[in-house]
Amino acid sequence: YYETLLPLLPDEKDKAQIYLKHGHVMSLVGSWDNAEDDYRAALELAKGEKLLTARAQHALGRLDNNRGDYTSALDWLAQAKESLTDINDPTLLAQIVITTGMVLVRRGEYAQAQQPLQEGLALAQQAGDKYFMAEALNNLGLLANLQSDLTTARQLYEECLNLRREIGDK
């Protein structure tokens, strides 16, 4: 449906949004090359629209993280964070820094991962976004678990579970 919709949209920003959504679907089904094409098309169409640019850069960072290209992922995520300069969107910023923390976890850089995950949690709390608060808590729990701090991991996982139940996320 997204592919059918794209040629019907005259506005480039609307097209960019659809490319991001289509890219997300392509990423979920493992069609990573197609997802990358969509995210790059969205980035091209964003043309200076900082929020849309940051979303496309974040999507490319997540994709590269999934591919195991951590250096590229961190580059995209840093660009996404920079694109949000002067824009007050704590939820998107929370997503970007949480993803950054997870890239560092996947690289085995546990000490460096703590700060962005904590920052992401604080931003999600500031935004009142319980979904991303739970994401941050889950990832902090994973980090504690990987460092053999099982007591802290359990506490964080339980906090995450309570939030997930609260928002009805099964």
mmCIF file with all atom_site columns, C-alpha atoms in Angstrom:
data_model
loop_
_atom_site.group_PDB
_atom_site.id
_atom_site.type_symbol
_atom_site.label_atom_id
_atom_site.label_alt_id
_atom_site.label_comp_id
_atom_site.label_asym_id
_atom_site.label_entity_id
_atom_site.label_seq_id
_atom_site.pdbx_PDB_ins_code
_atom_site.Cartn_x
_atom_site.Cartn_y
_atom_site.Cartn_z
_atom_site.occupancy
_atom_site.B_iso_or_equiv
_atom_site.pdbx_formal_charge
_atom_site.auth_seq_id
_atom_site.auth_comp_id
_atom_site.auth_asym_id
_atom_site.auth_atom_id
_atom_site.pdbx_PDB_model_num
ATOM 1   C CA . TYR A 1 1   ? 0.000  0.000   0.000  1.00 0.00 ? 1   TYR A CA 1
ATOM 2   C CA . TYR A 1 2   ? 2.830  2.382   0.754  1.00 0.00 ? 2   TYR A CA 1
ATOM 3   C CA . GLU A 1 3   ? 4.320  1.764   -2.688 1.00 0.00 ? 3   GLU A CA 1
ATOM 4   C CA . THR A 1 4   ? 0.936  2.516   -4.274 1.00 0.00 ? 4   THR A CA 1
ATOM 5   C CA . LEU A 1 5   ? 0.543  5.686   -2.227 1.00 0.00 ? 5   LEU A CA 1
ATOM 6   C CA . LEU A 1 6   ? 3.961  7.218   -2.949 1.00 0.00 ? 6   LEU A CA 1
ATOM 7   C CA . PRO A 1 7   ? 3.354  8.356   -6.562 1.00 0.00 ? 7   PRO A CA 1
ATOM 8   C CA . LEU A 1 8   ? 0.047  9.945   -5.511 1.00 0.00 ? 8   LEU A CA 1
ATOM 9   C CA . LEU A 1 9   ? 1.620  12.314  -2.983 1.00 0.00 ? 9   LEU A CA 1
ATOM 10  C CA . PRO A 1 10  ? 2.654  15.737  -4.291 1.00 0.00 ? 10  PRO A CA 1
ATOM 11  C CA . ASP A 1 11  ? 4.309  16.924  -1.064 1.00 0.00 ? 11  ASP A CA 1
ATOM 12  C CA . GLU A 1 12  ? 7.907  15.804  -0.557 1.00 0.00 ? 12  GLU A CA 1
ATOM 13  C CA . LYS A 1 13  ? 7.629  15.796  3.227  1.00 0.00 ? 13  LYS A CA 1
ATOM 14  C CA . ASP A 1 14  ? 4.599  13.508  3.027  1.00 0.00 ? 14  ASP A CA 1
ATOM 15  C CA . LYS A 1 15  ? 6.562  11.221  0.711  1.00 0.00 ? 15  LYS A CA 1
ATOM 16  C CA . ALA A 1 16  ? 9.475  11.199  3.150  1.00 0.00 ? 16  ALA A CA 1
ATOM 17  C CA . GLN A 1 17  ? 7.119  10.069  5.945  1.00 0.00 ? 17  GLN A CA 1
ATOM 18  C CA . ILE A 1 18  ? 5.839  7.219   3.772  1.00 0.00 ? 18  ILE A CA 1
ATOM 19  C CA . TYR A 1 19  ? 9.382  6.201   2.819  1.00 0.00 ? 19  TYR A CA 1
ATOM 20  C CA . LEU A 1 20  ? 10.201 6.004   6.546  1.00 0.00 ? 20  LEU A CA 1
ATOM 21  C CA . LYS A 1 21  ? 7.159  3.820   7.205  1.00 0.00 ? 21  LYS A CA 1
ATOM 22  C CA . HIS A 1 22  ? 7.830  1.592   4.211  1.00 0.00 ? 22  HIS A CA 1
ATOM 23  C CA . GLY A 1 23  ? 11.481 1.323   5.223  1.00 0.00 ? 23  GLY A CA 1
ATOM 24  C CA . HIS A 1 24  ? 10.414 0.216   8.686  1.00 0.00 ? 24  HIS A CA 1
ATOM 25  C CA . VAL A 1 25  ? 8.326  -2.576  7.191  1.00 0.00 ? 25  VAL A CA 1
ATOM 26  C CA . MET A 1 26  ? 11.195 -3.592  4.916  1.00 0.00 ? 26  MET A CA 1
ATOM 27  C CA . SER A 1 27  ? 13.531 -3.660  7.910  1.00 0.00 ? 27  SER A CA 1
ATOM 28  C CA . LEU A 1 28  ? 11.120 -5.819  9.913  1.00 0.00 ? 28  LEU A CA 1
ATOM 29  C CA . VAL A 1 29  ? 10.891 -8.414  7.136  1.00 0.00 ? 29  VAL A CA 1
ATOM 30  C CA . GLY A 1 30  ? 14.676 -8.468  6.699  1.00 0.00 ? 30  GLY A CA 1
ATOM 31  C CA . SER A 1 31  ? 14.787 -6.648  3.383  1.00 0.00 ? 31  SER A CA 1
ATOM 32  C CA . TRP A 1 32  ? 17.546 -4.403  4.632  1.00 0.00 ? 32  TRP A CA 1
ATOM 33  C CA . ASP A 1 33  ? 18.774 -3.146  1.268  1.00 0.00 ? 33  ASP A CA 1
ATOM 34  C CA . ASN A 1 34  ? 15.253 -1.970  0.409  1.00 0.00 ? 34  ASN A CA 1
ATOM 35  C CA . ALA A 1 35  ? 14.916 -0.422  3.861  1.00 0.00 ? 35  ALA A CA 1
ATOM 36  C CA . GLU A 1 36  ? 18.156 1.465   3.332  1.00 0.00 ? 36  GLU A CA 1
ATOM 37  C CA . ASP A 1 37  ? 16.931 2.736   -0.046 1.00 0.00 ? 37  ASP A CA 1
ATOM 38  C CA . ASP A 1 38  ? 13.721 3.970   1.566  1.00 0.00 ? 38  ASP A CA 1
ATOM 39  C CA . TYR A 1 39  ? 15.502 5.656   4.472  1.00 0.00 ? 39  TYR A CA 1
ATOM 40  C CA . ARG A 1 40  ? 17.940 7.369   2.113  1.00 0.00 ? 40  ARG A CA 1
ATOM 41  C CA . ALA A 1 41  ? 15.040 8.530   -0.070 1.00 0.00 ? 41  ALA A CA 1
ATOM 42  C CA . ALA A 1 42  ? 13.369 9.978   3.036  1.00 0.00 ? 42  ALA A CA 1
ATOM 43  C CA . LEU A 1 43  ? 16.610 11.707  4.000  1.00 0.00 ? 43  LEU A CA 1
ATOM 44  C CA . GLU A 1 44  ? 16.916 13.210  0.522  1.00 0.00 ? 44  GLU A CA 1
ATOM 45  C CA . LEU A 1 45  ? 13.323 14.463  0.597  1.00 0.00 ? 45  LEU A CA 1
ATOM 46  C CA . ALA A 1 46  ? 13.693 15.924  4.105  1.00 0.00 ? 46  ALA A CA 1
ATOM 47  C CA . LYS A 1 47  ? 15.785 18.783  2.648  1.00 0.00 ? 47  LYS A CA 1
ATOM 48  C CA . GLY A 1 48  ? 16.663 20.732  5.746  1.00 0.00 ? 48  GLY A CA 1
ATOM 49  C CA . GLU A 1 49  ? 13.579 19.744  7.747  1.00 0.00 ? 49  GLU A CA 1
ATOM 50  C CA . LYS A 1 50  ? 15.522 18.945  10.926 1.00 0.00 ? 50  LYS A CA 1
ATOM 51  C CA . LEU A 1 51  ? 12.963 16.679  12.594 1.00 0.00 ? 51  LEU A CA 1
ATOM 52  C CA . LEU A 1 52  ? 12.383 14.590  9.481  1.00 0.00 ? 52  LEU A CA 1
ATOM 53  C CA . THR A 1 53  ? 16.127 14.479  8.831  1.00 0.00 ? 53  THR A CA 1
ATOM 54  C CA . ALA A 1 54  ? 16.737 13.228  12.384 1.00 0.00 ? 54  ALA A CA 1
ATOM 55  C CA . ARG A 1 55  ? 14.099 10.508  11.953 1.00 0.00 ? 55  ARG A CA 1
ATOM 56  C CA . ALA A 1 56  ? 15.712 9.295   8.731  1.00 0.00 ? 56  ALA A CA 1
ATOM 57  C CA . GLN A 1 57  ? 19.190 9.349   10.276 1.00 0.00 ? 57  GLN A CA 1
ATOM 58  C CA . HIS A 1 58  ? 17.917 7.468   13.326 1.00 0.00 ? 58  HIS A CA 1
ATOM 59  C CA . ALA A 1 59  ? 16.324 4.867   11.056 1.00 0.00 ? 59  ALA A CA 1
ATOM 60  C CA . LEU A 1 60  ? 19.628 4.407   9.210  1.00 0.00 ? 60  LEU A CA 1
ATOM 61  C CA . GLY A 1 61  ? 21.423 4.070   12.553 1.00 0.00 ? 61  GLY A CA 1
ATOM 62  C CA . ARG A 1 62  ? 18.986 1.389   13.733 1.00 0.00 ? 62  ARG A CA 1
ATOM 63  C CA . LEU A 1 63  ? 19.354 -0.433  10.428 1.00 0.00 ? 63  LEU A CA 1
ATOM 64  C CA . ASP A 1 64  ? 23.151 -0.423  10.593 1.00 0.00 ? 64  ASP A CA 1
ATOM 65  C CA . ASN A 1 65  ? 22.950 -1.631  14.196 1.00 0.00 ? 65  ASN A CA 1
ATOM 66  C CA . ASN A 1 66  ? 20.817 -4.559  13.031 1.00 0.00 ? 66  ASN A CA 1
ATOM 67  C CA . ARG A 1 67  ? 23.331 -5.276  10.286 1.00 0.00 ? 67  ARG A CA 1
ATOM 68  C CA . GLY A 1 68  ? 26.185 -5.286  12.789 1.00 0.00 ? 68  GLY A CA 1
ATOM 69  C CA . ASP A 1 69  ? 27.835 -2.202  11.279 1.00 0.00 ? 69  ASP A CA 1
ATOM 70  C CA . TYR A 1 70  ? 28.243 -0.463  14.620 1.00 0.00 ? 70  TYR A CA 1
ATOM 71  C CA . THR A 1 71  ? 30.628 2.264   13.500 1.00 0.00 ? 71  THR A CA 1
ATOM 72  C CA . SER A 1 72  ? 28.236 3.427   10.803 1.00 0.00 ? 72  SER A CA 1
ATOM 73  C CA . ALA A 1 73  ? 25.313 3.110   13.217 1.00 0.00 ? 73  ALA A CA 1
ATOM 74  C CA . LEU A 1 74  ? 27.027 5.392   15.728 1.00 0.00 ? 74  LEU A CA 1
ATOM 75  C CA . ASP A 1 75  ? 27.818 7.898   12.972 1.00 0.00 ? 75  ASP A CA 1
ATOM 76  C CA . TRP A 1 76  ? 24.165 8.031   11.863 1.00 0.00 ? 76  TRP A CA 1
ATOM 77  C CA . LEU A 1 77  ? 22.967 8.326   15.456 1.00 0.00 ? 77  LEU A CA 1
ATOM 78  C CA . ALA A 1 78  ? 25.384 11.183  16.179 1.00 0.00 ? 78  ALA A CA 1
ATOM 79  C CA . GLN A 1 79  ? 24.114 12.967  13.072 1.00 0.00 ? 79  GLN A CA 1
ATOM 80  C CA . ALA A 1 80  ? 20.512 12.386  14.174 1.00 0.00 ? 80  ALA A CA 1
ATOM 81  C CA . LYS A 1 81  ? 21.241 13.850  17.592 1.00 0.00 ? 81  LYS A CA 1
ATOM 82  C CA . GLU A 1 82  ? 22.935 16.838  15.966 1.00 0.00 ? 82  GLU A CA 1
ATOM 83  C CA . SER A 1 83  ? 19.927 17.351  13.672 1.00 0.00 ? 83  SER A CA 1
ATOM 84  C CA . LEU A 1 84  ? 17.754 17.809  16.751 1.00 0.00 ? 84  LEU A CA 1
ATOM 85  C CA . THR A 1 85  ? 19.754 20.829  17.892 1.00 0.00 ? 85  THR A CA 1
ATOM 86  C CA . ASP A 1 86  ? 17.266 23.642  18.604 1.00 0.00 ? 86  ASP A CA 1
ATOM 87  C CA . ILE A 1 87  ? 14.317 21.218  18.377 1.00 0.00 ? 87  ILE A CA 1
ATOM 88  C CA . ASN A 1 88  ? 12.486 20.222  21.529 1.00 0.00 ? 88  ASN A CA 1
ATOM 89  C CA . ASP A 1 89  ? 11.542 16.590  20.911 1.00 0.00 ? 89  ASP A CA 1
ATOM 90  C CA . PRO A 1 90  ? 12.586 14.668  24.026 1.00 0.00 ? 90  PRO A CA 1
ATOM 91  C CA . THR A 1 91  ? 10.865 11.473  22.818 1.00 0.00 ? 91  THR A CA 1
ATOM 92  C CA . LEU A 1 92  ? 12.850 11.255  19.574 1.00 0.00 ? 92  LEU A CA 1
ATOM 93  C CA . LEU A 1 93  ? 16.014 12.290  21.391 1.00 0.00 ? 93  LEU A CA 1
ATOM 94  C CA . ALA A 1 94  ? 15.324 9.534   23.949 1.00 0.00 ? 94  ALA A CA 1
ATOM 95  C CA . GLN A 1 95  ? 15.000 7.002   21.126 1.00 0.00 ? 95  GLN A CA 1
ATOM 96  C CA . ILE A 1 96  ? 18.264 8.140   19.560 1.00 0.00 ? 96  ILE A CA 1
ATOM 97  C CA . VAL A 1 97  ? 20.297 7.971   22.766 1.00 0.00 ? 97  VAL A CA 1
ATOM 98  C CA . ILE A 1 98  ? 18.741 4.637   23.798 1.00 0.00 ? 98  ILE A CA 1
ATOM 99  C CA . THR A 1 99  ? 19.677 3.218   20.395 1.00 0.00 ? 99  THR A CA 1
ATOM 100 C CA . THR A 1 100 ? 23.182 4.648   20.840 1.00 0.00 ? 100 THR A CA 1
ATOM 101 C CA . GLY A 1 101 ? 23.454 2.854   24.177 1.00 0.00 ? 101 GLY A CA 1
ATOM 102 C CA . MET A 1 102 ? 22.344 -0.414  22.615 1.00 0.00 ? 102 MET A CA 1
ATOM 103 C CA . VAL A 1 103 ? 24.907 -0.115  19.816 1.00 0.00 ? 103 VAL A CA 1
ATOM 104 C CA . LEU A 1 104 ? 27.583 0.304   22.487 1.00 0.00 ? 104 LEU A CA 1
ATOM 105 C CA . VAL A 1 105 ? 26.232 -2.744  24.347 1.00 0.00 ? 105 VAL A CA 1
ATOM 106 C CA . ARG A 1 106 ? 26.393 -4.791  21.155 1.00 0.00 ? 106 ARG A CA 1
ATOM 107 C CA . ARG A 1 107 ? 29.999 -3.614  20.662 1.00 0.00 ? 107 ARG A CA 1
ATOM 108 C CA . GLY A 1 108 ? 30.787 -4.815  24.176 1.00 0.00 ? 108 GLY A CA 1
ATOM 109 C CA . GLU A 1 109 ? 31.453 -1.289  25.423 1.00 0.00 ? 109 GLU A CA 1
ATOM 110 C CA . TYR A 1 110 ? 29.434 -1.695  28.598 1.00 0.00 ? 110 TYR A CA 1
ATOM 111 C CA . ALA A 1 111 ? 30.922 1.186   30.583 1.00 0.00 ? 111 ALA A CA 1
ATOM 112 C CA . GLN A 1 112 ? 30.239 3.635   27.731 1.00 0.00 ? 112 GLN A CA 1
ATOM 113 C CA . ALA A 1 113 ? 26.692 2.300   27.195 1.00 0.00 ? 113 ALA A CA 1
ATOM 114 C CA . GLN A 1 114 ? 25.500 3.263   30.685 1.00 0.00 ? 114 GLN A CA 1
ATOM 115 C CA . GLN A 1 115 ? 25.444 7.027   30.078 1.00 0.00 ? 115 GLN A CA 1
ATOM 116 C CA . PRO A 1 116 ? 23.270 7.116   26.921 1.00 0.00 ? 116 PRO A CA 1
ATOM 117 C CA . LEU A 1 117 ? 20.848 4.560   28.386 1.00 0.00 ? 117 LEU A CA 1
ATOM 118 C CA . GLN A 1 118 ? 20.504 6.645   31.555 1.00 0.00 ? 118 GLN A CA 1
ATOM 119 C CA . GLU A 1 119 ? 20.113 9.798   29.448 1.00 0.00 ? 119 GLU A CA 1
ATOM 120 C CA . GLY A 1 120 ? 17.440 8.081   27.353 1.00 0.00 ? 120 GLY A CA 1
ATOM 121 C CA . LEU A 1 121 ? 15.570 7.077   30.497 1.00 0.00 ? 121 LEU A CA 1
ATOM 122 C CA . ALA A 1 122 ? 15.694 10.651  31.827 1.00 0.00 ? 122 ALA A CA 1
ATOM 123 C CA . LEU A 1 123 ? 14.469 12.061  28.493 1.00 0.00 ? 123 LEU A CA 1
ATOM 124 C CA . ALA A 1 124 ? 11.626 9.540   28.305 1.00 0.00 ? 124 ALA A CA 1
ATOM 125 C CA . GLN A 1 125 ? 10.656 10.443  31.882 1.00 0.00 ? 125 GLN A CA 1
ATOM 126 C CA . GLN A 1 126 ? 10.768 14.132  30.969 1.00 0.00 ? 126 GLN A CA 1
ATOM 127 C CA . ALA A 1 127 ? 8.464  13.444  28.014 1.00 0.00 ? 127 ALA A CA 1
ATOM 128 C CA . GLY A 1 128 ? 6.197  11.218  30.113 1.00 0.00 ? 128 GLY A CA 1
ATOM 129 C CA . ASP A 1 129 ? 6.673  8.462   27.526 1.00 0.00 ? 129 ASP A CA 1
ATOM 130 C CA . LYS A 1 130 ? 6.217  5.204   29.399 1.00 0.00 ? 130 LYS A CA 1
ATOM 131 C CA . TYR A 1 131 ? 6.962  3.061   26.343 1.00 0.00 ? 131 TYR A CA 1
ATOM 132 C CA . PHE A 1 132 ? 10.474 4.473   25.985 1.00 0.00 ? 132 PHE A CA 1
ATOM 133 C CA . MET A 1 133 ? 10.948 4.558   29.738 1.00 0.00 ? 133 MET A CA 1
ATOM 134 C CA . ALA A 1 134 ? 10.325 0.809   29.623 1.00 0.00 ? 134 ALA A CA 1
ATOM 135 C CA . GLU A 1 135 ? 12.715 0.432   26.664 1.00 0.00 ? 135 GLU A CA 1
ATOM 136 C CA . ALA A 1 136 ? 15.469 2.203   28.560 1.00 0.00 ? 136 ALA A CA 1
ATOM 137 C CA . LEU A 1 137 ? 14.838 0.171   31.723 1.00 0.00 ? 137 LEU A CA 1
ATOM 138 C CA . ASN A 1 138 ? 14.871 -3.084  29.763 1.00 0.00 ? 138 ASN A CA 1
ATOM 139 C CA . ASN A 1 139 ? 18.142 -2.160  28.092 1.00 0.00 ? 139 ASN A CA 1
ATOM 140 C CA . LEU A 1 140 ? 19.680 -1.048  31.384 1.00 0.00 ? 140 LEU A CA 1
ATOM 141 C CA . GLY A 1 141 ? 18.580 -4.419  32.790 1.00 0.00 ? 141 GLY A CA 1
ATOM 142 C CA . LEU A 1 142 ? 20.273 -6.177  29.890 1.00 0.00 ? 142 LEU A CA 1
ATOM 143 C CA . LEU A 1 143 ? 23.428 -4.179  30.527 1.00 0.00 ? 143 LEU A CA 1
ATOM 144 C CA . ALA A 1 144 ? 23.394 -5.066  34.237 1.00 0.00 ? 144 ALA A CA 1
ATOM 145 C CA . ASN A 1 145 ? 22.770 -8.722  33.353 1.00 0.00 ? 145 ASN A CA 1
ATOM 146 C CA . LEU A 1 146 ? 25.705 -8.763  30.937 1.00 0.00 ? 146 LEU A CA 1
ATOM 147 C CA . GLN A 1 147 ? 27.885 -7.349  33.718 1.00 0.00 ? 147 GLN A CA 1
ATOM 148 C CA . SER A 1 148 ? 26.686 -10.100 36.093 1.00 0.00 ? 148 SER A CA 1
ATOM 149 C CA . ASP A 1 149 ? 24.859 -7.639  38.348 1.00 0.00 ? 149 ASP A CA 1
ATOM 150 C CA . LEU A 1 150 ? 21.807 -9.858  38.605 1.00 0.00 ? 150 LEU A CA 1
ATOM 151 C CA . THR A 1 151 ? 20.178 -8.041  41.521 1.00 0.00 ? 151 THR A CA 1
ATOM 152 C CA . THR A 1 152 ? 20.159 -4.736  39.629 1.00 0.00 ? 152 THR A CA 1
ATOM 153 C CA . ALA A 1 153 ? 19.122 -6.482  36.411 1.00 0.00 ? 153 ALA A CA 1
ATOM 154 C CA . ARG A 1 154 ? 16.108 -8.044  38.101 1.00 0.00 ? 154 ARG A CA 1
ATOM 155 C CA . GLN A 1 155 ? 15.081 -4.730  39.671 1.00 0.00 ? 155 GLN A CA 1
ATOM 156 C CA . LEU A 1 156 ? 15.293 -2.961  36.298 1.00 0.00 ? 156 LEU A CA 1
ATOM 157 C CA . TYR A 1 157 ? 13.429 -5.758  34.501 1.00 0.00 ? 157 TYR A CA 1
ATOM 158 C CA . GLU A 1 158 ? 10.660 -5.648  37.117 1.00 0.00 ? 158 GLU A CA 1
ATOM 159 C CA . GLU A 1 159 ? 10.361 -1.872  36.731 1.00 0.00 ? 159 GLU A CA 1
ATOM 160 C CA . CYS A 1 160 ? 10.170 -2.349  32.976 1.00 0.00 ? 160 CYS A CA 1
ATOM 161 C CA . LEU A 1 161 ? 7.547  -5.079  33.327 1.00 0.00 ? 161 LEU A CA 1
ATOM 162 C CA . ASN A 1 162 ? 5.400  -2.887  35.569 1.00 0.00 ? 162 ASN A CA 1
ATOM 163 C CA . LEU A 1 163 ? 5.492  -0.062  33.024 1.00 0.00 ? 163 LEU A CA 1
ATOM 164 C CA . ARG A 1 164 ? 4.697  -2.457  30.168 1.00 0.00 ? 164 ARG A CA 1
ATOM 165 C CA . ARG A 1 165 ? 1.696  -3.775  32.099 1.00 0.00 ? 165 ARG A CA 1
ATOM 166 C CA . GLU A 1 166 ? 0.610  -0.224  32.912 1.00 0.00 ? 166 GLU A CA 1
ATOM 167 C CA . ILE A 1 167 ? 0.509  0.743   29.223 1.00 0.00 ? 167 ILE A CA 1
ATOM 168 C CA . GLY A 1 168 ? -0.975 -2.599  28.126 1.00 0.00 ? 168 GLY A CA 1
ATOM 169 C CA . ASP A 1 169 ? 2.107  -3.678  26.162 1.00 0.00 ? 169 ASP A CA 1
ATOM 170 C CA . LYS A 1 170 ? 1.954  -7.471  26.060 1.00 0.00 ? 170 LYS A CA 1
#
